[in-house]
Amino acid sequence: MNFTKKLILLTSVFCLVALGGIFVFHQNKLVISISGIAVPHHDLVAAKRAQFFSEFASRIKQPKTIILISPNHYSAGQGDIQTTDQDWDLDKGKIISNKDAISFLVEKKLVTNEPASFTDEHGIYNILGDIHNNFPNATLIPLIFKEVSEEELNKLEQSLLQSCKDCLMIASVDFSHYQPAVLADLHDDYSIRDLQLLDTKDILANAEVDSGPALALLTMWAKDHNTIQFTLKSHTNSGIIFQNPDAETTTHVFGWYERGNIVEPEKSVSFLFGGDMMFDRGIYHTFNDNFNQAFSKFGERVFWGTAASVINLEGAITTKKIEDNIQPDNLDFEFSPKIIKTLSFLHINTASLANNHSDNAGSEGITITRSLLGAAGIQPFGGATQSSVFRIAHITGNGISLAVIGMNLTYPNQDANILIPIIAELKKDPTVRVMIMPHWGEEYEKKHTLAQENTAHTWIDAGADMIIGSHPHVIEDAELYKGAPIIYSLGNLLFDQTFSRATQEGLLIGGKFTTDDLTFFGLPVQSIKYQPQFIRGERKKEILNSLYIPFKNYVVDSPAGEVVKINK
């Protein structure tokens, strides 16, 4: 063999050895790199969960102890964070608790030892079989959470690092609950983004999951173990599994944190717009100050889990005594300050005051309304006249932000062209998307007017990306102009106008902007005895088929339901 051939052979062997070393090192790195996982406890996906456990268990070193964290589904017991030092008898064996670590946490008064709270806690016991099957020698630290602050979680996590640094953390968490599949997917998109960015604060505040504290603790644990890459293995939705996207759903995320770089999610900003909300007259008479009861069939989760959650607040908050006047000619809408509690309960974070009732309590009422909304973390935008169009709501997404402008055109001498330079200035930033929520049109008319159309076209020509209107108290038609959707009227979300089916129906419009496109969908709602709820079945199809006529070339039939997707 000549020198050249020997050199080639030696070089080849060296490369193979080197590559093998890298491969082994890479595999060794994978074996020890996973610090924690997110897994659902919903037994609809028990088989998928078992498969997931088997896959990741083969990739990590067997942990000596597992920290299993879950929501406290029934708010059992006294403590906000609870544990138990009991051992767990299973069909195939026993899981022993890590009594030393548990005692350490209890002695530091970070958790309370309350075994009775674990008796029916499926967030814990649904996972135990998977743990025992894959980690038969691991001991357990179980923790269940009520509502917990970031400060409390930080203290707990630091103590866990002291007592159990090499432990594997398993967050037993189901994601979106009770929503139509298409809305659940929008919420999950937001929650998964937070996991990818390890955004602990936002998970606690805005992720629509059954335990924000459990996922927040998981992100803290990942950061302190330098395992900041979230690997999403699977995402499922019960509505899609059952091929019934209208049904109330539960969604499931399977993933883990490992060494690597932070996963950069797509640049996007999500939104959900609802129609007119009025808390006086028949609404006040029916519910008095217990306005949460009006949403007992709607729930608190609908607006939870999007960057912008927007409604039109059709009236003013006052500190004066509310007059119980249910007469139809009572058009002076003044609200109790207790509506703030309900808007917060619904996770509304943006409210339009650009309507013909926001000044019903005078200048003092306008000041009070803006002040109370702002103090609750709800951005008010717009006002009764064009002098307030400069009050714009700004919502930050991931690399894209949303500017929402409100304008009331039902008063005389309002010049819609005043928005042209405002829109143009906002659009100088290519990461800003401009949405306009005008109060306009004719009450109870299902067809928009020529004046509405001309105004909408003017704003879109100036750069507006989408227009969603209010005031007619019924769902109006829609239009697509130069690639920008116009939803002329959402109708009512909460109102006491029971004289027709049309005034008791409304729309939610949800979606998101990305760098390249806009995706949105409609969700019809109806009010029964002043209680909003989703419309399902044939009536939903009728409403959406009519709404989507202008967008027929852009409708995508996804497994979760129809959406409109427009490339920008």
XYZ file of N, CA and C in Angstrom, residues 430-563:
402
model
N -42.719 48.009 10.616
C -43.223 46.821 9.906
C -43.696 45.703 10.823
N -43.411 45.801 12.111
C -43.852 44.754 13.039
C -45.211 45.070 13.666
N -45.811 46.206 13.313
C -47.097 46.612 13.895
C -48.240 46.243 12.959
N -49.280 45.638 13.524
C -50.517 45.393 12.794
C -51.592 46.314 13.384
N -52.340 46.969 12.513
C -53.333 47.952 12.948
C -54.733 47.382 12.766
N -55.476 47.319 13.874
C -56.882 46.930 13.834
C -57.716 48.121 14.299
N -58.842 48.319 13.651
C -59.726 49.432 14.004
C -61.069 48.863 14.435
N -61.592 49.396 15.549
C -62.902 48.984 16.053
C -63.819 50.207 16.043
N -64.499 50.440 14.921
C -65.393 51.598 14.834
C -66.777 51.292 15.403
N -67.399 52.319 15.930
C -68.800 52.261 16.352
C -69.564 53.003 15.269
N -70.365 52.287 14.482
C -70.885 52.872 13.248
C -72.114 52.120 12.768
N -72.670 52.570 11.649
C -73.751 51.857 10.987
C -75.122 52.125 11.575
N -76.096 51.378 11.064
C -77.489 51.532 11.469
C -77.888 50.394 12.403
N -78.538 50.743 13.499
C -78.963 49.725 14.454
C -79.926 48.726 13.814
N -79.693 47.444 14.121
C -80.562 46.317 13.760
C -80.570 46.004 12.262
N -79.668 46.621 11.497
C -79.563 46.334 10.069
C -78.458 45.303 9.841
N -78.772 44.232 9.116
C -77.804 43.156 8.905
C -76.877 43.412 7.718
N -77.181 44.443 6.953
C -76.357 44.811 5.806
C -75.683 46.149 6.099
N -74.381 46.216 5.872
C -73.656 47.455 6.142
C -74.079 48.545 5.154
N -73.820 49.789 5.530
C -74.180 50.932 4.694
C -73.017 51.312 3.781
N -73.329 52.112 2.773
C -72.297 52.606 1.874
C -71.304 53.484 2.630
N -71.794 54.232 3.608
C -70.897 55.088 4.399
C -69.885 54.244 5.168
N -70.343 53.141 5.759
C -69.410 52.243 6.442
C -68.354 51.718 5.468
N -68.817 51.296 4.311
C -67.910 50.709 3.325
C -66.856 51.711 2.867
N -67.284 52.923 2.549
C -66.334 53.943 2.094
C -65.311 54.272 3.177
N -65.788 54.347 4.418
C -64.879 54.635 5.532
C -63.870 53.515 5.713
N -64.356 52.273 5.678
C -63.463 51.125 5.840
C -62.395 51.106 4.754
N -62.799 51.378 3.526
C -61.840 51.367 2.419
C -60.786 52.460 2.599
N -61.216 53.610 3.081
C -60.272 54.709 3.324
C -59.219 54.298 4.344
N -59.656 53.664 5.416
C -58.713 53.258 6.468
C -57.766 52.163 5.970
N -58.289 51.234 5.191
C -57.435 50.163 4.663
C -56.442 50.732 3.648
N -56.894 51.676 2.841
C -55.969 52.342 1.917
C -54.829 53.023 2.673
N -55.120 53.473 3.887
C -54.095 54.123 4.710
C -53.171 53.119 5.384
N -53.571 51.824 5.387
C -52.692 50.798 5.949
C -53.298 49.913 7.013
N -54.577 50.105 7.364
C -55.202 49.252 8.385
C -55.222 47.799 7.914
N -54.996 46.880 8.849
C -54.905 45.455 8.514
C -56.218 44.703 8.700
N -57.097 45.208 9.563
C -58.377 44.536 9.799
C -59.303 45.510 10.509
N -60.594 45.405 10.216
C -61.598 46.270 10.847
C -62.700 45.387 11.415
N -63.025 45.621 12.685
C -64.083 44.869 13.360
C -65.008 45.878 14.033
N -66.264 45.942 13.587
C -67.163 46.998 14.015
C -68.154 46.603 15.093
N -68.775 47.650 15.663
C -69.820 47.478 16.673
C -70.893 48.539 16.457
N -71.966 48.448 17.228
C -73.085 49.389 17.318
C -74.410 48.869 16.776
N -74.481 48.176 15.621
C -75.803 47.786 15.114
C -76.563 46.786 15.993
N -75.889 46.142 16.959
C -76.523 45.184 17.877
C -76.995 43.912 17.192
N -76.589 43.718 15.959
C -76.818 42.461 15.237
C -75.546 42.156 14.453
N -75.408 40.901 14.045
C -74.284 40.531 13.185
C -74.543 41.089 11.790
N -73.593 41.852 11.295
C -73.693 42.338 9.920
C -72.804 41.493 9.009
N -72.861 41.806 7.737
C -72.088 41.076 6.742
C -70.611 41.455 6.827
N -69.809 40.864 5.959
C -68.365 41.085 5.968
C -67.894 41.395 4.555
N -66.639 41.805 4.454
C -66.060 42.148 3.159
C -64.557 41.919 3.218
N -63.970 41.626 2.076
C -62.518 41.571 1.938
C -62.112 42.654 0.952
N -61.292 43.585 1.416
C -60.861 44.702 0.571
C -59.345 44.794 0.607
N -58.727 44.607 -0.548
C -57.271 44.678 -0.683
C -56.562 43.795 0.349
N -57.129 42.613 0.568
C -56.512 41.649 1.471
C -56.789 41.881 2.936
N -57.583 42.899 3.265
C -57.897 43.199 4.670
C -59.362 42.874 4.953
N -59.644 42.046 5.954
C -61.035 41.703 6.280
C -61.745 42.857 6.986
N -63.027 42.986 6.681
C -63.900 43.941 7.369
C -65.075 43.149 7.929
N -65.172 43.076 9.242
C -66.328 42.475 9.909
C -67.166 43.660 10.374
N -68.253 43.942 9.679
C -68.927 45.221 9.880
C -69.583 45.362 11.247
N -70.058 44.268 11.829
C -70.625 44.352 13.185
C -70.615 42.980 13.837
N -70.139 42.941 15.086
C -70.119 41.694 15.855
C -71.451 41.400 16.525
N -72.326 42.397 16.624
C -73.554 42.196 17.378
C -73.293 42.249 18.877
N -74.240 41.753 19.645
C -74.167 41.837 21.104
C -73.455 40.633 21.709
N -72.727 40.898 22.779
C -72.198 39.827 23.621
C -73.006 39.742 24.911
N -73.229 40.886 25.564
C -74.078 40.939 26.762
C -74.959 42.175 26.652
N -76.251 41.950 26.431
C -77.195 43.064 26.306
C -78.573 42.550 26.701
N -79.502 43.465 26.934
C -80.850 43.054 27.363
C -81.881 43.213 26.254
N -81.441 43.190 25.009
C -82.350 43.355 23.874
C -82.883 41.983 23.453
N -84.015 41.603 24.031
C -84.563 40.261 23.808
C -85.698 40.244 22.791
N -85.873 41.323 22.052
C -87.041 41.428 21.170
C -86.859 40.725 19.830
N -85.657 40.175 19.560
C -85.469 39.433 18.313
C -84.325 38.441 18.485
N -84.326 37.411 17.645
C -83.207 36.466 17.678
C -81.912 37.163 17.298
N -81.992 38.075 16.328
C -80.784 38.729 15.826
C -80.068 39.529 16.905
N -80.839 40.177 17.804
C -80.200 40.976 18.857
C -79.698 40.111 20.011
N -80.062 38.840 19.999
C -79.576 37.920 21.033
C -78.461 37.018 20.507
N -77.993 37.313 19.298
C -76.867 36.583 18.726
C -75.713 37.545 18.464
N -74.519 37.029 18.534
C -73.338 37.847 18.275
C -72.194 36.978 17.800
N -71.067 37.619 17.588
C -69.881 36.925 17.093
C -68.682 37.219 17.979
N -67.845 36.217 18.144
C -66.470 36.429 18.569
C -65.599 36.221 17.337
N -64.589 37.053 17.189
C -63.620 36.880 16.107
C -62.248 36.680 16.739
N -61.681 35.505 16.501
C -60.365 35.191 17.039
C -59.380 34.936 15.925
N -58.100 35.063 16.234
C -57.094 34.783 15.222
C -55.728 35.275 15.621
N -54.839 35.316 14.639
C -53.500 35.833 14.903
C -52.870 36.350 13.616
N -52.045 37.359 13.795
C -51.183 37.853 12.732
C -49.813 37.214 12.887
N -49.220 36.800 11.782
C -47.818 36.406 11.758
C -47.093 37.335 10.793
N -45.830 37.072 10.569
C -45.063 37.916 9.650
C -45.678 37.923 8.262
N -46.200 36.775 7.840
C -46.628 36.627 6.447
C -48.130 36.536 6.235
N -48.906 36.301 7.291
C -50.324 36.089 7.034
C -51.193 36.464 8.229
N -52.478 36.437 7.982
C -53.508 36.627 9.003
C -54.426 35.421 8.955
N -54.622 34.796 10.107
C -55.582 33.703 10.231
C -56.651 34.128 11.227
N -57.923 33.924 10.877
C -58.981 34.262 11.829
C -60.166 33.324 11.651
N -61.061 33.341 12.636
C -62.254 32.505 12.608
C -63.353 33.190 13.403
N -64.582 32.811 13.121
C -65.722 33.327 13.861
C -66.295 32.272 14.789
N -66.797 32.718 15.928
C -67.494 31.841 16.869
C -68.815 32.515 17.247
N -69.930 32.028 16.737
C -71.222 32.632 17.078
C -71.611 32.352 18.531
N -72.224 33.337 19.157
C -72.732 33.195 20.521
C -74.190 33.639 20.550
N -74.905 33.145 21.540
C -76.282 33.584 21.748
C -76.496 33.859 23.227
N -77.421 34.752 23.504
C -77.751 35.095 24.879
C -79.105 34.490 25.222
N -79.132 33.657 26.252
C -80.371 33.055 26.735
C -80.574 33.515 28.173
N -81.635 34.263 28.392
C -81.892 34.869 29.700
C -80.680 35.678 30.160
N -80.152 36.454 29.233
C -79.015 37.350 29.477
C -77.728 36.593 29.803
N -77.625 35.349 29.385
C -76.425 34.568 29.653
C -75.819 34.087 28.327
N -74.680 34.659 27.924
C -74.054 34.257 26.657
C -73.572 32.810 26.707
N -73.637 32.158 25.554
C -73.098 30.811 25.392
C -72.847 30.572 23.907
N -72.002 29.597 23.614
C -71.680 29.319 22.219
C -72.873 28.711 21.488
N -73.013 29.100 20.229
C -73.971 28.461 19.331
C -73.262 27.298 18.651
N -73.924 26.156 18.598
C -73.343 24.979 17.968
C -74.303 24.432 16.911
N -73.837 23.464 16.163
C -74.703 22.766 15.220
C -75.046 23.577 13.985
N -76.265 23.360 13.475
C -76.667 23.934 12.194
C -76.724 25.456 12.213
N -77.189 26.029 13.324
C -77.270 27.489 13.376
C -75.874 28.104 13.296
N -74.906 27.489 13.928
C -73.525 27.967 13.819
C -73.071 27.936 12.362
N -73.355 26.840 11.670
C -72.955 26.721 10.265
C -73.604 27.806 9.413
N -74.892 28.083 9.667
C -75.595 29.117 8.903
C -74.910 30.471 9.053
N -74.594 30.817 10.304
C -73.983 32.123 10.565
C -72.608 32.211 9.921
N -71.796 31.173 10.094
C -70.433 31.219 9.562
C -70.409 31.121 8.041
N -71.298 30.331 7.461
C -71.357 30.259 5.996
C -71.644 31.629 5.400
N -72.530 32.372 6.051
C -72.847 33.720 5.579
C -71.665 34.662 5.790
N -71.052 34.574 6.965
C -69.924 35.450 7.282
C -68.761 35.240 6.326
N -68.503 33.985 5.961
C -67.304 33.648 5.195
C -67.466 33.808 3.684
N -68.625 34.251 3.214
C -68.838 34.388 1.762
C -67.740 35.213 1.086
N -67.361 36.373 1.629
C -66.320 37.154 0.944
C -64.937 36.506 0.995
N -64.780 35.517 1.883
C -63.463 34.911 2.097
C -63.399 33.486 1.554
N -64.339 33.129 0.663
C -64.483 31.732 0.251
C -63.203 31.154 -0.351
N -62.392 31.995 -0.965
C -61.143 31.501 -1.560
C -60.023 31.350 -0.543
N -60.297 31.725 0.693
C -59.265 31.700 1.731
C -59.651 30.815 2.916
N -60.792 30.154 2.826
C -61.240 29.301 3.927
C -60.467 27.988 3.900
N -59.889 27.640 5.041
C -59.133 26.400 5.191
C -59.897 25.504 6.161
N -60.153 24.284 5.750
C -60.888 23.344 6.598
C -59.885 22.552 7.432
N -59.527 23.095 8.594
C -58.567 22.431 9.473
C -59.287 21.389 10.321
N -58.551 20.442 10.935
C -59.204 19.446 11.797
C -59.988 20.067 12.948
N -59.573 21.261 13.384
C -60.255 21.925 14.497
C -61.459 22.741 14.038
N -61.631 22.900 12.738
C -62.728 23.697 12.213
C -62.241 24.653 11.142
N -63.167 25.314 10.490
C -62.809 26.223 9.409
C -62.150 27.492 9.938
N -61.099 27.919 9.249
C -60.457 29.197 9.521
C -60.235 29.904 8.191
